[in-house]
């Protein structure tokens, strides 16, 4: 039995009265979690979901997310998690590309999802945050549907800076083994650990290191639907959180929140940072203020996600992403795939049990990304004499805004829909709290007119709130290479806007 959801059944069988999920005053035990997930599985089967079918999931960090996620896996389906901030046209693309059979969304904010599902011609089910009552209307299935190691468990959409977003195919083995390695690395006693669930569960970091590792070890995952630094600190105090996992902006948010020193956070045993580089100064100040250690790691959607880590039992090097985890190899290569000399900068290539099966229905992109069994990450790094890796730059031009990935092409496509826009280049500029802010330089068509604010609002209506450019400026033309390709890296940022 390779079904990832078997972990839930096994943990519940050990002690069904143990607390599994919490969201403020709502608490679910492992027995209740299991029973609800088995009913969701049955309800999805009634709706025509067969093993291997895809189920869209557009939910924030509410209890319904884990219940529907594990329910879909128990039914043998593959889950397609999506950011609940997406607009209808974005959801429509994911549903159509993945061939989803049904999609589940949160009742108060389901409108874009219902609209997208209607366009594609599939059923959308709206559920409440505390429990997916609308999917608890069938007799529970008796056991998990059999899956093999190589069967698809999740499709996570990611994108380079060219072309449409593509779905990273993560198998039951990818996710099971990465969750197990995470649990063995981070969770000591397991059942006594309380993990802070403020990383989005629709993102692979929160899904693997938060939800799946918790379920495997029988820990309590306490959920925060929308991150707020002060709220997070109050939850640490209230629930005696032992492990906090977050992106650097979350650590900064807690550090700089009002009354940050008024909470008892003595229960915190370990903090884990990923998603983007942790500023060393934020790390130092956070550890000093709250008296706990932060360990930084590295990974991508395509690697389930954890690839390397500053391990708890080894030397920690601030600013480093550590060394590969068990079952994973990492090396630095040049453009020809050959190892670079010691101390030189090269592209991180990864091989191991965490690497995706491929990109959903994209053989060419898969072959380019994994040409020789080693996944090319697009991230540039150097390695020190102890084998620790240090990220130096991104080969790809993706923008990471507050831990969220923003792909320039997507923003540019929205800008190009404006009738006055001739050319657009979306870039990231430095931001003290978010790491990077989204910005765009725009050249207008001859004789056309448009104000920067108008263009910004135009994009805001078409993409998720974290993606639209906060800074827009007009230029006569954009820098181009010999083939006429717009060179984002050569775009000059006006002095009043900021720096790259």
Steps between C-alpha positions, in 0.01 A plus 500: 500500500667819383208739549633803693164519681566164669707705748178657628329163547806357679540800733128501586516126573775561757299759696185645350445736795825689436452857374590532132380838375413825669369831370435731795208338689442218249693181574498170310641178644676248278192277519272783387749600230512142366121451507435828318768429236354154430159662445650762269660217300161332463329826406760567229449147364125566482585811296682283247858532628700187415858405594740724307245777445595852605318697771552878520535644849470877552506546878699709749638352824171385645417156641307409185827504302667199668168312513430543126866448406523167681150405385598547136818294551304223675278485189813452287476845341781748441454842660558830320540761779454865404547834670156629611604851389492396134252661265255304281716504188800365694295220661351418159847440356596260781172308477520468123869411488476236776174357368348524849177306552372714787621802699446587868502859628421698815140623521555873569749543214397231252364728228810507272533122535133439419535729198813318380344156555193608304718613209690170499182297554575322829336496842610745770425413863499781760587398855519677836831562680453283810378184324411417138139407588400507133736204438399296807176372347609148405573178687876494567724276292664224704863538401737703287497429127821320401764717337855423385812699588501655155133598493420870501399653837521874432541735205656828612501778244822687457641707219815625343511845352388376160183319407201402708524357854578129496398230746773325699393136543573385855444131569388321815863390548637855450272645768511203740879485509549876522251518788675209674845658464359832624342329801817305581711815468278741691247322719650349810221327689248568225177458690594773749585752231266784411571640155394849397301476178528848354691402185241462222400135470449553126876557483730199521699630803190515720353184348802277558675646804181611674205276417650174373782487757248572780265223387786253466620563855165570667583859586250784539483751214355832613374704206498873430291576190661839441843577639542785744810538719316584822244224441779248440669591830171468688444154348854393598416599858147354503580163340858465629636471147831312486584538129446812292546471124492814290640712222730789599223761480306308767797511736534874432125545555517336843819683592356842416144445621362721775549345843741239360668467839176450694438137402631187668669314215718278720339188347673565165765236447584559138427742216537407134539750218471446126339645189763770452828606655476591868670836567770426756402809701137383531622158610730648765237741639226234505715246685612763747147620572322166517778272619476226239707372210411553133613239250494597134427255221451493125267337255258550214156382394678254269691347796205431733652750629790437740839446337751640751502619856706633788456183703415527873788272601766664281675835477267776386628764259282813483443602139543141382233256381697222666572155360280245318249301705497118509405346166602810303815600310593854394777628274592819319524489122582732209282555193626172352407300808861452611607548864646842573834537678504523881395846620357594159139602442280247320137402455359272769410159360305253715450123482311278742174367635355852526527595132169522314385250242492778242287790379138404435456421127816690408763253385725762341516720813557189714791392282652849522458516879628146566732426205709233671311403816615821672238774538630842398368752752592827331657615828866596509711417806847432626616228739751540782766252614256340745246428228255774600317674218451878475248643251647793311236580239210365298561396147132534436340841530223401736409758765449382858268745676451419867557130434257490206632429152411760239580417138573808287346355186162462670492867609620612158225299330240687705662834412496412132122466520476876549433663161764771548792271591764421237773345716530400865774367724424379851789496747565467871638790702646482849256531790606508869220271629375303200843430352380608158215716371340462157563784255442556130639723227255565216535648153176622343382465141560808280229757558353306796477631855468338842601598852717270717225478764250396235731223377566380853126480575440326168739218596367493858160393365653213306749331731523400866563784746862402570591508129398840369778760462499759779732714287433577134686754288492597134800483266549582131629151431638196685855361473529209258753237403620421147196286424259771618429325831424745781782489758339526843837515677592814303187695594594818684304574815411868559677643803173581680384136467796319655777263397531155350 
